[in-house]
XYZ file of C-alpha atoms in Angstrom:
626
model
C 64.259 -127.831 -62.455
C 62.431 -124.766 -61.266
C 59.217 -124.986 -59.332
C 55.915 -124.391 -61.049
C 53.947 -121.583 -59.402
C 50.800 -122.330 -57.476
C 48.751 -120.807 -60.289
C 49.575 -123.946 -62.275
C 46.800 -125.668 -60.327
C 44.540 -124.441 -63.131
C 44.668 -126.044 -66.572
C 47.059 -124.207 -68.833
C 49.844 -124.552 -71.349
C 52.267 -127.482 -71.337
C 54.961 -127.714 -68.690
C 57.341 -124.738 -69.042
C 60.054 -125.292 -71.610
C 58.177 -127.857 -73.703
C 55.963 -125.766 -75.965
C 58.718 -125.109 -78.499
C 59.224 -128.844 -78.954
C 55.629 -129.381 -79.987
C 56.174 -129.111 -83.732
C 59.684 -130.549 -83.927
C 59.396 -133.884 -82.174
C 55.921 -134.603 -83.479
C 55.683 -132.766 -86.797
C 54.365 -134.965 -89.593
C 53.547 -137.844 -87.237
C 50.065 -136.898 -86.112
C 47.293 -134.411 -86.711
C 45.694 -134.170 -83.271
C 47.775 -134.469 -80.067
C 46.230 -136.597 -77.328
C 45.982 -133.534 -75.084
C 43.788 -131.784 -77.675
C 40.911 -134.095 -76.795
C 38.206 -133.511 -74.209
C 35.842 -136.116 -72.787
C 32.056 -136.201 -72.664
C 30.136 -139.130 -71.191
C 26.652 -140.369 -70.355
C 27.997 -142.683 -67.597
C 27.805 -145.724 -69.872
C 30.025 -144.685 -72.763
C 32.135 -141.697 -73.785
C 33.219 -139.584 -76.751
C 36.540 -137.826 -77.375
C 36.112 -134.313 -78.794
C 39.045 -132.547 -80.448
C 39.825 -128.845 -80.287
C 38.864 -128.664 -83.966
C 35.278 -129.667 -83.176
C 35.697 -133.244 -84.383
C 34.551 -136.254 -82.383
C 37.130 -138.859 -83.382
C 36.284 -141.631 -80.921
C 32.907 -143.016 -79.900
C 31.850 -146.532 -78.860
C 28.141 -147.346 -78.733
C 26.229 -148.328 -76.707
C 28.869 -148.705 -73.963
C 32.570 -148.141 -73.229
C 33.735 -151.525 -74.499
C 31.433 -151.716 -77.541
C 32.903 -151.598 -81.055
C 33.733 -148.036 -82.093
C 31.579 -146.312 -84.704
C 33.866 -143.250 -84.866
C 37.518 -144.308 -84.886
C 39.518 -141.597 -86.702
C 41.556 -141.312 -83.494
C 43.230 -144.605 -84.413
C 43.283 -144.200 -88.166
C 42.116 -141.657 -90.715
C 38.952 -139.709 -91.454
C 37.708 -142.739 -93.386
C 37.506 -144.631 -90.090
C 34.791 -142.320 -88.784
C 34.407 -138.854 -87.281
C 31.789 -136.168 -86.636
C 32.972 -132.599 -87.053
C 30.834 -129.542 -86.355
C 32.767 -126.318 -86.964
C 32.903 -123.211 -89.170
C 33.032 -124.190 -92.847
C 36.075 -121.958 -93.326
C 38.112 -124.316 -91.133
C 39.365 -121.668 -88.714
C 41.120 -122.557 -85.459
C 39.306 -122.802 -82.151
C 39.460 -119.584 -80.153
C 38.926 -121.223 -76.788
C 37.080 -124.035 -75.076
C 36.187 -125.066 -71.535
C 33.819 -127.199 -69.540
C 30.929 -125.346 -67.970
C 31.698 -124.889 -64.305
C 31.475 -128.143 -62.317
C 30.035 -130.114 -65.256
C 31.012 -132.392 -68.126
C 29.381 -130.041 -70.654
C 31.991 -128.835 -73.159
C 31.856 -125.433 -74.863
C 34.033 -124.652 -77.900
C 34.098 -121.155 -79.396
C 35.283 -119.815 -82.746
C 35.710 -116.078 -83.485
C 36.291 -114.570 -86.926
C 35.620 -111.564 -89.117
C 32.186 -112.847 -90.031
C 31.117 -113.452 -86.447
C 31.394 -115.801 -83.504
C 29.844 -119.177 -82.808
C 29.812 -121.643 -79.917
C 29.253 -125.398 -80.031
C 28.127 -127.034 -76.795
C 28.696 -130.791 -76.621
C 27.137 -133.034 -74.006
C 25.675 -136.479 -73.399
C 22.647 -136.528 -71.074
C 23.108 -139.130 -68.317
C 21.615 -142.311 -69.714
C 17.948 -143.010 -69.173
C 17.184 -145.172 -72.200
C 19.215 -144.989 -75.424
C 22.625 -143.295 -75.697
C 22.344 -139.765 -77.033
C 24.913 -137.116 -77.987
C 23.871 -133.492 -78.477
C 25.789 -130.745 -80.291
C 24.099 -127.382 -79.715
C 25.232 -124.666 -82.157
C 24.741 -121.052 -81.037
C 25.393 -117.846 -82.954
C 27.079 -115.241 -80.755
C 27.785 -112.465 -83.269
C 27.360 -111.885 -87.002
C 26.581 -114.801 -89.290
C 28.879 -117.834 -89.515
C 28.724 -120.516 -92.206
C 28.908 -123.901 -90.513
C 29.356 -127.480 -91.618
C 28.445 -130.722 -89.856
C 30.025 -133.826 -91.377
C 29.199 -137.208 -89.873
C 31.079 -140.194 -91.263
C 30.017 -143.311 -89.373
C 32.060 -146.505 -89.568
C 30.774 -149.415 -87.536
C 32.747 -152.415 -86.232
C 35.849 -150.536 -85.073
C 35.957 -148.037 -87.940
C 35.685 -150.698 -90.629
C 32.113 -151.132 -91.892
C 30.456 -148.482 -94.087
C 26.751 -148.349 -93.174
C 23.723 -147.861 -95.369
C 22.521 -144.276 -94.962
C 19.051 -143.029 -95.821
C 16.924 -139.973 -95.125
C 14.121 -140.430 -92.628
C 11.894 -137.420 -91.997
C 13.999 -134.486 -90.749
C 17.109 -136.602 -90.269
C 19.068 -139.623 -91.435
C 19.715 -143.148 -90.224
C 22.856 -145.214 -90.729
C 22.483 -148.995 -90.373
C 24.992 -151.853 -90.339
C 24.360 -155.202 -88.675
C 22.986 -154.753 -85.150
C 23.600 -150.983 -85.040
C 21.536 -148.010 -86.121
C 22.542 -144.399 -85.557
C 19.971 -141.668 -86.105
C 20.922 -138.040 -86.712
C 18.263 -135.379 -86.029
C 19.181 -131.897 -87.195
C 16.434 -129.328 -86.470
C 15.056 -129.528 -90.007
C 18.372 -128.991 -91.830
C 18.628 -130.538 -95.291
C 21.414 -132.965 -96.114
C 23.878 -131.483 -98.600
C 24.837 -133.400 -101.751
C 28.232 -135.093 -101.623
C 29.638 -138.409 -100.480
C 27.085 -141.163 -100.104
C 28.952 -142.702 -97.174
C 28.582 -139.682 -94.898
C 26.043 -137.049 -93.882
C 26.964 -133.414 -94.580
C 24.892 -130.470 -93.392
C 25.770 -126.899 -94.470
C 24.015 -124.059 -92.686
C 24.463 -120.483 -91.478
C 24.001 -119.581 -87.846
C 23.103 -115.985 -86.994
C 23.603 -114.149 -83.708
C 20.998 -115.155 -81.147
C 19.979 -118.348 -82.986
C 20.480 -121.900 -81.768
C 19.972 -125.266 -83.370
C 20.601 -128.771 -82.099
C 22.213 -131.745 -83.795
C 21.293 -134.926 -81.942
C 22.769 -138.373 -82.498
C 20.972 -141.402 -81.043
C 22.043 -145.051 -81.149
C 19.442 -147.818 -81.215
C 19.405 -151.530 -82.038
C 18.805 -151.781 -85.783
C 15.881 -154.180 -85.365
C 13.674 -151.542 -83.743
C 10.818 -150.658 -86.092
C 11.058 -146.878 -86.209
C 13.182 -143.857 -85.314
C 13.684 -143.240 -81.595
C 12.762 -139.877 -80.170
C 15.917 -137.732 -80.247
C 15.338 -136.532 -76.691
C 12.566 -136.863 -74.171
C 12.704 -133.073 -73.754
C 13.881 -130.159 -75.956
C 17.659 -129.855 -76.325
C 17.780 -126.709 -74.197
C 15.963 -128.515 -71.392
C 18.270 -131.526 -71.733
C 21.254 -129.173 -71.468
C 19.916 -127.610 -68.280
C 19.127 -131.004 -66.768
C 22.598 -132.296 -67.637
C 24.265 -129.248 -66.056
C 22.051 -129.597 -62.980
C 22.967 -133.272 -62.656
C 26.703 -132.613 -62.724
C 26.568 -129.581 -60.425
C 24.479 -131.448 -57.896
C 26.979 -134.319 -58.022
C 29.981 -131.977 -57.770
C 28.408 -130.265 -54.765
C 29.004 -133.396 -52.682
C 32.801 -133.056 -52.937
C 34.392 -132.798 -49.486
C 37.765 -131.484 -50.558
C 38.215 -127.839 -49.498
C 41.927 -127.311 -50.056
C 43.882 -125.039 -52.426
C 43.548 -127.402 -55.408
C 39.771 -127.771 -55.338
C 39.268 -127.061 -59.049
C 41.802 -129.721 -60.049
C 40.419 -132.258 -57.575
C 36.836 -131.700 -58.672
C 37.729 -132.024 -62.355
C 39.483 -135.310 -61.594
C 36.489 -136.586 -59.634
C 34.104 -135.631 -62.448
C 36.386 -137.489 -64.852
C 36.351 -140.548 -62.602
C 32.552 -140.414 -62.476
C 32.470 -140.080 -66.274
C 34.521 -143.307 -66.546
C 32.043 -145.199 -64.346
C 29.623 -147.638 -65.970
C 26.608 -146.739 -63.828
C 24.527 -149.919 -64.308
C 27.188 -152.013 -62.554
C 29.458 -149.518 -60.751
C 32.551 -150.667 -62.674
C 35.185 -147.993 -63.391
C 37.089 -148.311 -66.669
C 40.795 -147.476 -66.723
C 40.291 -145.126 -69.696
C 37.811 -144.319 -72.433
C 40.183 -145.340 -75.239
C 42.270 -148.170 -76.599
C 45.686 -148.305 -78.277
C 46.822 -144.750 -77.626
C 50.560 -145.475 -77.477
C 53.029 -145.286 -74.635
C 55.715 -144.998 -77.307
C 54.891 -143.250 -80.588
C 55.269 -145.649 -83.492
C 55.756 -148.620 -81.165
C 53.708 -151.590 -79.996
C 52.910 -150.424 -76.440
C 49.248 -150.056 -77.408
C 46.697 -151.573 -75.037
C 42.930 -151.563 -74.562
C 42.044 -149.784 -71.318
C 38.247 -149.793 -71.609
C 38.020 -152.352 -68.804
C 38.237 -152.498 -65.000
C 41.551 -153.361 -63.312
C 41.684 -154.830 -59.809
C 45.000 -153.035 -59.210
C 43.033 -149.755 -59.107
C 40.440 -151.027 -56.636
C 41.821 -149.860 -53.284
C 42.945 -146.425 -54.446
C 39.675 -145.876 -56.308
C 37.652 -146.737 -53.209
C 39.839 -144.546 -50.986
C 39.566 -141.660 -53.429
C 35.764 -141.878 -53.573
C 35.250 -142.314 -49.823
C 37.460 -139.463 -48.665
C 35.954 -137.166 -51.331
C 32.412 -137.766 -50.094
C 31.150 -140.193 -52.736
C 30.055 -143.129 -50.594
C 27.356 -144.228 -53.043
C 29.883 -144.596 -55.858
C 32.350 -146.337 -53.521
C 29.669 -148.844 -52.511
C 28.751 -149.473 -56.156
C 32.428 -150.083 -56.985
C 32.730 -152.520 -54.068
C 29.584 -154.362 -55.201
C 31.022 -154.627 -58.723
C 34.268 -155.998 -57.295
C 32.594 -158.669 -55.169
C 30.468 -159.866 -58.085
C 33.384 -159.848 -60.534
C 35.745 -161.938 -58.381
C 33.105 -164.496 -57.334
C 34.178 -168.013 -58.181
C 37.265 -170.144 -57.767
C 40.141 -168.065 -56.286
C 42.465 -169.774 -58.760
C 40.534 -168.013 -61.517
C 40.991 -164.503 -60.117
C 41.817 -162.195 -63.025
C 43.732 -158.953 -63.255
C 41.086 -157.227 -65.349
C 37.357 -157.632 -66.016
C 34.744 -156.107 -68.271
C 32.384 -153.367 -67.102
C 29.738 -155.974 -66.363
C 32.258 -158.212 -64.610
C 32.719 -160.415 -67.677
C 35.863 -162.515 -67.775
C 36.317 -163.241 -71.469
C 38.164 -160.303 -73.027
C 39.713 -161.863 -76.140
C 42.393 -159.687 -77.665
C 42.265 -159.031 -81.405
C 44.142 -156.710 -83.733
C 42.686 -154.311 -86.313
C 45.001 -154.219 -89.354
C 42.615 -151.869 -91.184
C 43.475 -149.123 -88.665
C 46.829 -147.395 -89.184
C 47.125 -146.643 -85.465
C 47.510 -143.357 -83.636
C 50.473 -141.584 -85.254
C 51.357 -144.848 -86.980
C 51.511 -146.835 -83.719
C 50.526 -150.397 -84.465
C 49.034 -152.819 -83.804
C 45.673 -151.428 -82.759
C 44.273 -153.809 -80.157
C 40.749 -154.530 -78.950
C 40.320 -156.725 -75.872
C 43.047 -157.501 -73.369
C 44.959 -160.764 -73.167
C 46.504 -159.891 -69.790
C 43.195 -160.902 -68.195
C 44.654 -164.407 -68.129
C 47.976 -163.532 -66.495
C 48.788 -164.699 -62.983
C 49.230 -161.698 -60.683
C 49.665 -162.123 -56.962
C 49.054 -158.455 -56.223
C 45.340 -158.647 -57.065
C 44.666 -160.815 -53.995
C 46.033 -158.046 -51.823
C 44.046 -155.427 -53.734
C 40.759 -157.279 -53.215
C 41.312 -157.883 -49.508
C 42.597 -154.346 -48.927
C 39.474 -152.975 -50.623
C 37.215 -155.164 -48.473
C 39.065 -154.050 -45.316
C 38.856 -150.380 -46.260
C 35.124 -150.752 -46.919
C 34.539 -152.478 -43.596
C 36.521 -149.819 -41.764
C 34.451 -147.105 -43.490
C 31.236 -148.706 -42.268
C 30.065 -150.029 -45.620
C 28.034 -153.186 -44.881
C 29.774 -156.382 -45.977
C 27.368 -159.293 -46.677
C 28.072 -162.353 -44.484
C 28.944 -164.518 -47.481
C 31.872 -162.216 -48.306
C 33.806 -163.754 -45.407
C 33.684 -167.035 -47.310
C 35.363 -165.180 -50.171
C 38.067 -163.921 -47.800
C 38.796 -167.430 -46.556
C 38.854 -168.881 -50.066
C 41.237 -166.180 -51.340
C 43.557 -166.630 -48.368
C 43.572 -170.430 -48.643
C 44.630 -170.142 -52.275
C 47.184 -167.426 -51.606
C 48.680 -169.360 -48.699
C 49.518 -172.161 -51.134
C 50.771 -170.004 -54.022
C 52.328 -166.762 -52.725
C 55.883 -168.027 -53.250
C 55.340 -168.503 -56.994
C 56.562 -166.057 -59.660
C 53.980 -163.893 -61.412
C 53.768 -161.074 -63.980
C 53.574 -158.211 -61.514
C 51.706 -154.944 -61.208
C 52.779 -153.820 -64.692
C 51.755 -157.103 -66.341
C 55.232 -157.643 -67.765
C 55.240 -160.186 -70.617
C 57.521 -163.198 -70.715
C 58.476 -165.592 -67.910
C 57.170 -164.864 -64.431
C 59.401 -163.279 -61.790
C 59.253 -162.832 -58.053
C 58.208 -159.195 -58.064
C 58.700 -157.341 -54.801
C 55.412 -155.461 -55.101
C 53.544 -158.736 -55.629
C 55.046 -160.170 -52.431
C 54.264 -156.969 -50.533
C 50.652 -157.309 -51.678
C 50.615 -160.928 -50.461
C 51.616 -159.487 -47.077
C 48.810 -156.926 -47.410
C 46.308 -159.716 -48.097
C 47.251 -161.601 -44.949
C 47.354 -158.423 -42.865
C 43.925 -157.241 -43.984
C 42.373 -160.691 -43.584
C 43.626 -160.745 -39.987
C 42.244 -157.268 -39.335
C 38.857 -158.157 -40.792
C 38.778 -161.353 -38.745
C 39.418 -159.408 -35.563
C 36.663 -156.909 -36.383
C 34.150 -159.596 -37.338
C 35.087 -162.107 -34.641
C 36.310 -164.646 -37.227
C 39.679 -165.956 -36.037
C 39.683 -169.624 -37.011
C 42.615 -169.291 -39.428
C 44.391 -166.396 -37.749
C 47.426 -168.414 -36.597
C 48.144 -169.670 -40.127
C 47.585 -166.242 -41.719
C 49.769 -164.505 -39.133
C 52.597 -166.949 -39.773
C 52.282 -166.330 -43.515
C 52.285 -162.559 -43.023
C 55.450 -162.719 -40.940
C 57.208 -165.042 -43.392
C 56.405 -162.821 -46.376
C 57.679 -159.766 -44.512
C 60.978 -161.420 -43.636
C 61.477 -162.678 -47.171
C 60.796 -159.299 -48.835
C 63.127 -157.495 -46.433
C 65.825 -160.052 -47.135
C 65.467 -160.754 -50.887
C 63.769 -157.598 -52.114
C 66.317 -155.215 -50.597
C 69.556 -154.364 -52.385
C 72.107 -153.280 -49.724
C 74.571 -151.975 -52.328
C 72.236 -149.401 -53.874
C 70.215 -149.152 -50.666
C 66.757 -149.577 -52.117
C 64.016 -152.087 -52.623
C 64.212 -153.424 -56.184
C 61.729 -154.615 -58.782
C 62.180 -158.361 -58.300
C 64.330 -160.770 -56.328
C 67.877 -160.832 -57.677
C 67.352 -157.736 -59.846
C 69.024 -154.342 -59.586
C 66.177 -152.576 -61.406
C 64.138 -149.958 -59.567
C 60.338 -149.914 -59.615
C 58.077 -147.008 -58.648
C 55.692 -149.434 -56.936
C 58.181 -149.511 -54.020
C 56.926 -146.010 -53.213
C 53.670 -147.608 -52.030
C 55.381 -149.554 -49.225
C 54.666 -146.964 -46.487
C 51.140 -146.272 -47.734
C 50.357 -149.998 -47.567
C 51.735 -150.220 -44.029
C 54.444 -152.737 -44.878
C 57.063 -150.417 -43.349
C 56.605 -146.968 -41.779
C 57.788 -143.871 -43.614
C 60.306 -143.338 -40.804
C 62.095 -146.593 -41.613
C 65.559 -145.985 -43.050
C 64.957 -148.455 -45.880
C 61.901 -146.495 -46.982
C 63.793 -143.197 -46.920
C 66.689 -144.698 -48.852
C 64.317 -146.168 -51.448
C 62.640 -142.797 -51.947
C 66.065 -141.199 -52.431
C 67.015 -143.915 -54.939
C 63.982 -143.023 -57.060
C 65.899 -140.011 -58.325
C 67.427 -142.471 -60.786
C 63.995 -142.978 -62.372
C 63.395 -139.244 -62.792
C 63.188 -137.886 -66.297
C 62.388 -134.269 -67.023
C 61.064 -133.774 -63.511
C 58.674 -136.755 -63.658
C 59.037 -140.455 -62.814
C 59.305 -143.526 -64.990
C 57.551 -146.625 -63.677
C 60.700 -148.796 -63.753
C 64.224 -148.986 -65.122
C 67.865 -148.952 -64.172
C 68.178 -145.227 -63.783
C 69.751 -143.116 -66.522
C 67.290 -141.354 -68.867
C 67.117 -143.128 -72.190
C 67.081 -146.669 -70.814
C 63.456 -146.276 -69.802
C 62.944 -149.895 -68.820
C 62.495 -151.262 -72.328
C 65.057 -153.972 -71.636
C 62.933 -155.099 -68.681
C 59.853 -156.011 -70.699
C 61.215 -156.740 -74.175
C 58.739 -154.477 -75.963
C 61.274 -151.988 -77.315
C 60.981 -148.216 -77.520
C 61.201 -145.691 -74.721
C 57.875 -145.012 -73.059
C 57.002 -141.795 -71.267
C 56.970 -141.018 -67.579
C 53.920 -142.223 -65.663
C 51.589 -139.661 -64.124
C 50.425 -141.913 -61.291
C 54.012 -142.893 -60.413
C 55.048 -139.238 -60.286
C 52.204 -138.590 -57.852
C 53.137 -141.618 -55.726
C 56.593 -140.059 -55.582
C 55.110 -136.812 -54.307
C 53.197 -138.720 -51.605
C 56.347 -140.551 -50.522
C 58.391 -137.350 -50.446
C 55.820 -135.731 -48.193
C 55.679 -138.776 -45.917
C 59.482 -138.878 -45.559
C 59.881 -135.236 -44.609
C 60.265 -133.371 -47.917
C 56.963 -131.474 -48.269
C 58.379 -128.713 -50.468
C 59.712 -131.154 -53.058
C 56.399 -133.003 -52.865
C 54.403 -129.851 -53.528
C 56.709 -128.824 -56.363
C 56.245 -132.198 -58.044
C 52.479 -132.123 -57.552
C 52.160 -128.698 -59.148
C 54.417 -129.864 -61.970
C 51.882 -132.609 -62.692
C 49.006 -130.126 -62.525
C 50.785 -128.002 -65.115
C 50.769 -130.783 -67.722
C 47.016 -131.335 -67.637
C 45.450 -130.261 -70.874
C 43.446 -127.064 -71.249
C 40.317 -128.691 -69.787
C 42.109 -130.404 -66.887
C 42.560 -133.954 -68.219
C 45.516 -136.325 -67.873
C 46.502 -139.307 -69.959
C 48.453 -142.245 -68.549
C 51.885 -140.832 -69.396
C 53.794 -137.613 -70.066
C 56.698 -137.222 -72.490
C 58.983 -134.470 -71.132
C 61.070 -134.444 -74.313
C 58.217 -133.715 -76.710
C 56.000 -131.989 -74.137
C 53.115 -134.330 -74.932
C 50.694 -136.686 -73.256
C 51.022 -140.379 -74.101
C 48.895 -143.449 -73.510
C 45.177 -143.914 -73.131
C 43.142 -140.933 -72.018
C 41.790 -139.728 -69.790
C 43.361 -142.253 -67.441
C 41.472 -143.089 -64.237
C 44.642 -143.998 -62.284
C 46.178 -140.596 -63.077
C 43.138 -138.747 -61.778
C 42.730 -141.020 -58.744
C 46.364 -140.365 -57.822
C 45.878 -136.613 -58.283
C 43.001 -136.593 -55.786
C 44.915 -138.743 -53.283
C 47.981 -136.498 -53.466
C 45.915 -133.343 -53.041
C 44.482 -134.759 -49.826
C 47.936 -135.873 -48.657
C 49.412 -132.394 -49.175
C 46.474 -130.449 -47.746
C 46.672 -129.782 -43.985
C 43.723 -131.122 -42.031
C 41.271 -128.358 -41.039
């Protein structure tokens, strides 16, 4: 496969050779590809805005709240808010304002040109979403249609006019729409339609505010005029972006990924959600549909590393504080995933009233894998604590008690089977990555003890570390195919083996590491990497987890592959792969969890924090030190 030129570091069209497949593989299945959505956020929740000017996903008041706009996972009757020319013309172009999360979408036509600017001011009190409509030339007839559906796109609210706007109420929720004096047009009683004409040089603001329904009166739409709120929002993001330390050739891509990571951060607690969405499928029409609006421990070390090396110490400290609070308690109760506030109960339910994205059902809310046993999370927590300590972030004295408690529990249970990094359903297995992370836990506990002068249990932990290492090298290595495998006794490959040198389990110069990296060619598909499988394209690993269907390649795994290639002496292949990933970002620089090389489409929840974290880490790895 040919290399993608360096210019691909900017958002652009799909990976070369895939554009023609856009309408064949997906025609009739869906109306809006995942990559047609952009993200806006107020650092407590987020909205997904399509290229057609429609917001098809919005949860209020926070990331994991029930959705009030859910057309993304169903139909228009499940809720949307579209602001666009009444004639229904196609978007001419769109982009974020430089170094911000303020989205501009432009339409040009014979009658004139118009721009809609979408943004969410960083939260001060109530969540607020602003859509600023600006006439650029001529006179354009516009339509705003807001169809709210509370309780995950299911409940039709009562709507009534209040002063210059409307309010929609259902149960605990009230959403107020303020529209610069525009009059509601006659039509459906379960939605709010505004028809208006915007002339060149004129601007008007549509402002949506959520409030608890028991409040006595309408909230103020904004504390300041919309134009002032826009300026303040741009200033906030540009000031934040100005702290970025990365100065290499991919600065635009790195900064967009960091802004996305910040947008997925729940500021009150510091928790970082895996994605803003739920149930966007890893396999179109299949059941690989999960809720990613929560915080995974498996992302903790890489997230902290990404933030620290990029210059965002405050955010790294907030993430560490969230982690320590979330995992407090009995080590036996350590979960794989927590809510944005650190909550443990994430009951999983299905929504049969939603048809699913492109017919992919079931649609799930909540995440049952919170209760799975995963050994790797102990290593993630201790690695994150060690990285923080090494970076000079103060660790409260009581945290050492947490270290000892986690290690005492792990010392007793590390030999047990678990469900692994990928939370594979079914019976537990002895996953190689899980055992490697048990080694990481012991190694980091020893290092922290040495730094803090706490060595009471060092002999026991060192013996455990050495035993785990010997066992993984003996039972996790397949001498016939010369690679580390997914689990003891298996011949399946797993991309998590690419993390072995990064974690320090073996150096990149070790022959077993080099051979494992070479073996990963068998997981390649269309120039990207699957997360696990037996090798040939088409198997895709579905027989490893029993879920059926062939999922896409994983963005983060492809970037881990690039890191490993660079570390084992193949920098040109690493750079080629990295730029290949950059080329499949959407037009505003966002990445979902997966990429389908056959259809030339993004798959899975979006935008995905792990994809953007990995992008930043790889950019640093491939950029020569100044």
